Amino acid sequence: DTEVTQTPKHLVMGMTNKKSLKCEQHMGHRAMYWYKQKAKKPPELMFVYSYEKLSINESVPSRFSPECPNSSLLNLHLHALQPEDSALYLCASSQVGRAATYEQYFGPGTRLTVT
Amino acid sequence: GEDVEQSLFLSVREGDSSVINCTYTDSSSTYLYWYKQEPGAGLQLLTYIFSNMDMKQDQRLTVLLNKKDKHLSLRIADTQTGDSAIYFCAGRNTGFQKLVFGTGTRLLVSP
């Protein structure tokens, strides 16, 4: 099973709203990732969690707040977003460790529209 | 940082072979991956190759790596209309979790 699930599939929110994106995997992976993808562009890395600890933050604005409650779950809390934050948000997971090949498995994404 | 370039667009007829190319600037990429993305969907891992390999074959897919020219290619044999998608190459250095993605190639397969 190489499935990563994400909810919701679509989200429309106003600039004053607070919402959360959710991601789940049951592959036993100990690294989880958030990416942002604009139309016709490659994904851009936002955050990486390894062993439930934040290991990479690619200078993402504080209106995006990640959380990793356990090894299977990853959340992205959204607050006071701007219209330019509208994008496809992708979650991924991978193994970590010396024997790992680190290939990342992606979820289907959440299409976010900020109005 | 690393730059990874791909040609923007490739059009082929059903049943032909497709070759998608990728060039990269950082020779320290030790793992190289190919992903497929259909419209409105996430990225699907197709295959990957280690930098100590020159070639890897997986059913209809053949990956070739030319380390001297820093060139990676993905050949799809007997291309089908279901192969129409955007294809991204990506590289990663040993010990680092960050993938550097190419610009993506849109493959269009016509009947």
PDB file of N, CA and C in Angstrom, chain B residues 31-87:
ATOM      1  N   TYR B  31      20.350  10.463  -6.109  1.00  0.00           N
ATOM      2  CA  TYR B  31      19.120   9.753  -6.426  1.00  0.00           C
ATOM      3  C   TYR B  31      18.320  10.619  -7.389  1.00  0.00           C
ATOM      4  N   LEU B  32      17.836   9.989  -8.456  1.00  0.00           N
ATOM      5  CA  LEU B  32      17.070  10.729  -9.459  1.00  0.00           C
ATOM      6  C   LEU B  32      15.748  10.002  -9.685  1.00  0.00           C
ATOM      7  N   TYR B  33      14.671  10.771  -9.747  1.00  0.00           N
ATOM      8  CA  TYR B  33      13.321  10.210  -9.759  1.00  0.00           C
ATOM      9  C   TYR B  33      12.542  10.757 -10.951  1.00  0.00           C
ATOM     10  N   TRP B  34      11.569   9.969 -11.401  1.00  0.00           N
ATOM     11  CA  TRP B  34      10.595  10.433 -12.381  1.00  0.00           C
ATOM     12  C   TRP B  34       9.196  10.320 -11.778  1.00  0.00           C
ATOM     13  N   TYR B  35       8.460  11.431 -11.876  1.00  0.00           N
ATOM     14  CA  TYR B  35       7.085  11.490 -11.411  1.00  0.00           C
ATOM     15  C   TYR B  35       6.161  11.847 -12.560  1.00  0.00           C
ATOM     16  N   LYS B  36       4.913  11.353 -12.479  1.00  0.00           N
ATOM     17  CA  LYS B  36       3.865  11.664 -13.450  1.00  0.00           C
ATOM     18  C   LYS B  36       2.739  12.389 -12.727  1.00  0.00           C
ATOM     19  N   GLN B  37       2.230  13.451 -13.329  1.00  0.00           N
ATOM     20  CA  GLN B  37       1.099  14.175 -12.730  1.00  0.00           C
ATOM     21  C   GLN B  37       0.006  14.369 -13.767  1.00  0.00           C
ATOM     22  N   GLU B  38      -1.142  13.768 -13.501  1.00  0.00           N
ATOM     23  CA  GLU B  38      -2.311  13.972 -14.366  1.00  0.00           C
ATOM     24  C   GLU B  38      -3.054  15.219 -13.893  1.00  0.00           C
ATOM     25  N   PRO B  39      -3.894  15.809 -14.757  1.00  0.00           N
ATOM     26  CA  PRO B  39      -4.571  17.072 -14.401  1.00  0.00           C
ATOM     27  C   PRO B  39      -5.330  16.978 -13.078  1.00  0.00           C
ATOM     28  N   GLY B  40      -5.100  17.943 -12.212  1.00  0.00           N
ATOM     29  CA  GLY B  40      -5.810  18.019 -10.937  1.00  0.00           C
ATOM     30  C   GLY B  40      -5.445  16.957  -9.937  1.00  0.00           C
ATOM     31  N   ALA B  41      -4.379  16.207 -10.178  1.00  0.00           N
ATOM     32  CA  ALA B  41      -4.019  15.097  -9.295  1.00  0.00           C
ATOM     33  C   ALA B  41      -2.662  15.332  -8.644  1.00  0.00           C
ATOM     34  N   GLY B  42      -2.310  14.443  -7.714  1.00  0.00           N
ATOM     35  CA  GLY B  42      -0.998  14.486  -7.087  1.00  0.00           C
ATOM     36  C   GLY B  42       0.055  13.883  -7.996  1.00  0.00           C
ATOM     37  N   LEU B  43       1.276  13.750  -7.477  1.00  0.00           N
ATOM     38  CA  LEU B  43       2.373  13.196  -8.257  1.00  0.00           C
ATOM     39  C   LEU B  43       2.477  11.695  -8.003  1.00  0.00           C
ATOM     40  N   GLN B  44       2.624  10.944  -9.083  1.00  0.00           N
ATOM     41  CA  GLN B  44       2.767   9.499  -8.985  1.00  0.00           C
ATOM     42  C   GLN B  44       4.218   9.137  -9.267  1.00  0.00           C
ATOM     43  N   LEU B  45       4.869   8.463  -8.315  1.00  0.00           N
ATOM     44  CA  LEU B  45       6.243   8.031  -8.528  1.00  0.00           C
ATOM     45  C   LEU B  45       6.256   6.920  -9.574  1.00  0.00           C
ATOM     46  N   LEU B  46       7.030   7.137 -10.648  1.00  0.00           N
ATOM     47  CA  LEU B  46       7.124   6.137 -11.711  1.00  0.00           C
ATOM     48  C   LEU B  46       8.315   5.209 -11.495  1.00  0.00           C
ATOM     49  N   THR B  47       9.470   5.793 -11.260  1.00  0.00           N
ATOM     50  CA  THR B  47      10.686   5.010 -11.129  1.00  0.00           C
ATOM     51  C   THR B  47      11.787   5.913 -10.587  1.00  0.00           C
ATOM     52  N   TYR B  48      12.897   5.309 -10.148  1.00  0.00           N
ATOM     53  CA  TYR B  48      14.035   6.098  -9.719  1.00  0.00           C
ATOM     54  C   TYR B  48      15.305   5.331 -10.037  1.00  0.00           C
ATOM     55  N   ILE B  49      16.412   6.066 -10.042  1.00  0.00           N
ATOM     56  CA  ILE B  49      17.696   5.477 -10.384  1.00  0.00           C
ATOM     57  C   ILE B  49      18.761   6.062  -9.469  1.00  0.00           C
ATOM     58  N   PHE B  50      19.698   5.243  -9.072  1.00  0.00           N
ATOM     59  CA  PHE B  50      20.820   5.722  -8.273  1.00  0.00           C
ATOM     60  C   PHE B  50      21.915   6.209  -9.213  1.00  0.00           C
ATOM     61  N   SER B  51      22.711   7.135  -8.743  1.00  0.00           N
ATOM     62  CA  SER B  51      23.724   7.740  -9.615  1.00  0.00           C
ATOM     63  C   SER B  51      24.838   6.777  -9.997  1.00  0.00           C
ATOM     64  N   ASN B  52      24.925   5.626  -9.337  1.00  0.00           N
ATOM     65  CA  ASN B  52      25.950   4.652  -9.728  1.00  0.00           C
ATOM     66  C   ASN B  52      25.429   3.691 -10.808  1.00  0.00           C
ATOM     67  N   MET B  53      24.230   3.961 -11.324  1.00  0.00           N
ATOM     68  CA  MET B  53      23.656   3.154 -12.398  1.00  0.00           C
ATOM     69  C   MET B  53      23.630   3.989 -13.675  1.00  0.00           C
ATOM     70  N   ASP B  54      23.677   3.297 -14.823  1.00  0.00           N
ATOM     71  CA  ASP B  54      23.544   3.972 -16.113  1.00  0.00           C
ATOM     72  C   ASP B  54      22.147   3.803 -16.698  1.00  0.00           C
ATOM     73  N   MET B  55      21.507   2.710 -16.333  1.00  0.00           N
ATOM     74  CA  MET B  55      20.220   2.400 -16.943  1.00  0.00           C
ATOM     75  C   MET B  55      19.373   1.594 -15.957  1.00  0.00           C
ATOM     76  N   LYS B  56      18.065   1.811 -16.048  1.00  0.00           N
ATOM     77  CA  LYS B  56      17.121   0.990 -15.289  1.00  0.00           C
ATOM     78  C   LYS B  56      15.897   0.775 -16.152  1.00  0.00           C
ATOM     79  N   GLN B  57      15.424  -0.466 -16.226  1.00  0.00           N
ATOM     80  CA  GLN B  57      14.225  -0.768 -17.023  1.00  0.00           C
ATOM     81  C   GLN B  57      13.139  -1.302 -16.096  1.00  0.00           C
ATOM     82  N   ASP B  58      11.921  -0.812 -16.317  1.00  0.00           N
ATOM     83  CA  ASP B  58      10.785  -1.225 -15.503  1.00  0.00           C
ATOM     84  C   ASP B  58       9.574  -1.275 -16.418  1.00  0.00           C
ATOM     85  N   GLN B  59       9.292  -2.458 -16.953  1.00  0.00           N
ATOM     86  CA  GLN B  59       8.178  -2.674 -17.882  1.00  0.00           C
ATOM     87  C   GLN B  59       8.321  -1.741 -19.086  1.00  0.00           C
ATOM     88  N   ARG B  60       7.402  -0.817 -19.309  1.00  0.00           N
ATOM     89  CA  ARG B  60       7.488   0.034 -20.506  1.00  0.00           C
ATOM     90  C   ARG B  60       8.448   1.206 -20.324  1.00  0.00           C
ATOM     91  N   LEU B  61       8.981   1.368 -19.112  1.00  0.00           N
ATOM     92  CA  LEU B  61       9.809   2.528 -18.809  1.00  0.00           C
ATOM     93  C   LEU B  61      11.286   2.166 -18.813  1.00  0.00           C
ATOM     94  N   THR B  62      12.102   3.011 -19.462  1.00  0.00           N
ATOM     95  CA  THR B  62      13.550   2.863 -19.413  1.00  0.00           C
ATOM     96  C   THR B  62      14.154   4.201 -19.022  1.00  0.00           C
ATOM     97  N   VAL B  63      14.970   4.195 -17.981  1.00  0.00           N
ATOM     98  CA  VAL B  63      15.650   5.408 -17.534  1.00  0.00           C
ATOM     99  C   VAL B  63      17.114   5.284 -17.924  1.00  0.00           C
ATOM    100  N   LEU B  64      17.638   6.326 -18.562  1.00  0.00           N
ATOM    101  CA  LEU B  64      19.058   6.383 -18.905  1.00  0.00           C
ATOM    102  C   LEU B  64      19.690   7.567 -18.185  1.00  0.00           C
ATOM    103  N   LEU B  65      20.869   7.340 -17.621  1.00  0.00           N
ATOM    104  CA  LEU B  65      21.590   8.390 -16.904  1.00  0.00           C
ATOM    105  C   LEU B  65      22.980   8.543 -17.510  1.00  0.00           C
ATOM    106  N   ASN B  66      23.279   9.742 -17.966  1.00  0.00           N
ATOM    107  CA  ASN B  66      24.607  10.078 -18.470  1.00  0.00           C
ATOM    108  C   ASN B  66      25.201  11.089 -17.501  1.00  0.00           C
ATOM    109  N   LYS B  67      26.049  10.569 -16.600  1.00  0.00           N
ATOM    110  CA  LYS B  67      26.569  11.444 -15.533  1.00  0.00           C
ATOM    111  C   LYS B  67      27.534  12.475 -16.092  1.00  0.00           C
ATOM    112  N   LYS B  68      28.254  12.101 -17.127  1.00  0.00           N
ATOM    113  CA  LYS B  68      29.249  13.026 -17.711  1.00  0.00           C
ATOM    114  C   LYS B  68      28.549  14.271 -18.260  1.00  0.00           C
ATOM    115  N   ASP B  69      27.435  14.060 -18.943  1.00  0.00           N
ATOM    116  CA  ASP B  69      26.691  15.177 -19.536  1.00  0.00           C
ATOM    117  C   ASP B  69      25.600  15.703 -18.609  1.00  0.00           C
ATOM    118  N   LYS B  70      25.459  15.107 -17.423  1.00  0.00           N
ATOM    119  CA  LYS B  70      24.415  15.482 -16.457  1.00  0.00           C
ATOM    120  C   LYS B  70      23.043  15.443 -17.134  1.00  0.00           C
ATOM    121  N   HIS B  71      22.752  14.318 -17.757  1.00  0.00           N
ATOM    122  CA  HIS B  71      21.546  14.173 -18.544  1.00  0.00           C
ATOM    123  C   HIS B  71      20.823  12.896 -18.139  1.00  0.00           C
ATOM    124  N   LEU B  72      19.541  13.045 -17.915  1.00  0.00           N
ATOM    125  CA  LEU B  72      18.666  11.945 -17.511  1.00  0.00           C
ATOM    126  C   LEU B  72      17.526  11.868 -18.522  1.00  0.00           C
ATOM    127  N   SER B  73      17.146  10.670 -18.917  1.00  0.00           N
ATOM    128  CA  SER B  73      16.000  10.558 -19.824  1.00  0.00           C
ATOM    129  C   SER B  73      15.071   9.437 -19.379  1.00  0.00           C
ATOM    130  N   LEU B  74      13.806   9.605 -19.773  1.00  0.00           N
ATOM    131  CA  LEU B  74      12.773   8.586 -19.514  1.00  0.00           C
ATOM    132  C   LEU B  74      12.176   8.201 -20.851  1.00  0.00           C
ATOM    133  N   ARG B  75      12.298   6.932 -21.206  1.00  0.00           N
ATOM    134  CA  ARG B  75      11.697   6.435 -22.439  1.00  0.00           C
ATOM    135  C   ARG B  75      10.469   5.622 -22.080  1.00  0.00           C
ATOM    136  N   ILE B  76       9.345   5.958 -22.733  1.00  0.00           N
ATOM    137  CA  ILE B  76       8.108   5.200 -22.551  1.00  0.00           C
ATOM    138  C   ILE B  76       7.853   4.460 -23.854  1.00  0.00           C
ATOM    139  N   ALA B  77       7.878   3.141 -23.801  1.00  0.00           N
ATOM    140  CA  ALA B  77       7.612   2.333 -24.990  1.00  0.00           C
ATOM    141  C   ALA B  77       6.108   2.196 -25.195  1.00  0.00           C
ATOM    142  N   ASP B  78       5.695   2.064 -26.496  1.00  0.00           N
ATOM    143  CA  ASP B  78       4.282   1.830 -26.814  1.00  0.00           C
ATOM    144  C   ASP B  78       3.385   2.808 -26.052  1.00  0.00           C
ATOM    145  N   THR B  79       3.621   4.097 -26.257  1.00  0.00           N
ATOM    146  CA  THR B  79       2.915   5.140 -25.513  1.00  0.00           C
ATOM    147  C   THR B  79       1.412   5.060 -25.760  1.00  0.00           C
ATOM    148  N   GLN B  80       0.637   5.187 -24.707  1.00  0.00           N
ATOM    149  CA  GLN B  80      -0.818   5.121 -24.759  1.00  0.00           C
ATOM    150  C   GLN B  80      -1.434   6.479 -24.408  1.00  0.00           C
ATOM    151  N   THR B  81      -2.695   6.676 -24.771  1.00  0.00           N
ATOM    152  CA  THR B  81      -3.344   7.970 -24.468  1.00  0.00           C
ATOM    153  C   THR B  81      -3.376   8.213 -22.964  1.00  0.00           C
ATOM    154  N   GLY B  82      -3.420   7.147 -22.168  1.00  0.00           N
ATOM    155  CA  GLY B  82      -3.400   7.286 -20.708  1.00  0.00           C
ATOM    156  C   GLY B  82      -2.067   7.768 -20.166  1.00  0.00           C
ATOM    157  N   ASP B  83      -1.049   7.819 -21.016  1.00  0.00           N
ATOM    158  CA  ASP B  83       0.252   8.348 -20.591  1.00  0.00           C
ATOM    159  C   ASP B  83       0.303   9.869 -20.696  1.00  0.00           C
ATOM    160  N   SER B  84      -0.722  10.482 -21.292  1.00  0.00           N
ATOM    161  CA  SER B  84      -0.770  11.947 -21.395  1.00  0.00           C
ATOM    162  C   SER B  84      -0.803  12.545 -19.996  1.00  0.00           C
ATOM    163  N   ALA B  85       0.172  13.393 -19.687  1.00  0.00           N
ATOM    164  CA  ALA B  85       0.319  13.962 -18.342  1.00  0.00           C
ATOM    165  C   ALA B  85       1.529  14.887 -18.364  1.00  0.00           C
ATOM    166  N   ILE B  86       1.825  15.473 -17.192  1.00  0.00           N
ATOM    167  CA  ILE B  86       3.079  16.208 -17.016  1.00  0.00           C
ATOM    168  C   ILE B  86       4.060  15.286 -16.301  1.00  0.00           C
ATOM    169  N   TYR B  87       5.287  15.245 -16.784  1.00  0.00           N
ATOM    170  CA  TYR B  87       6.326  14.408 -16.205  1.00  0.00           C
ATOM    171  C   TYR B  87       7.417  15.297 -15.599  1.00  0.00           C
TER     172      TYR B  87
END
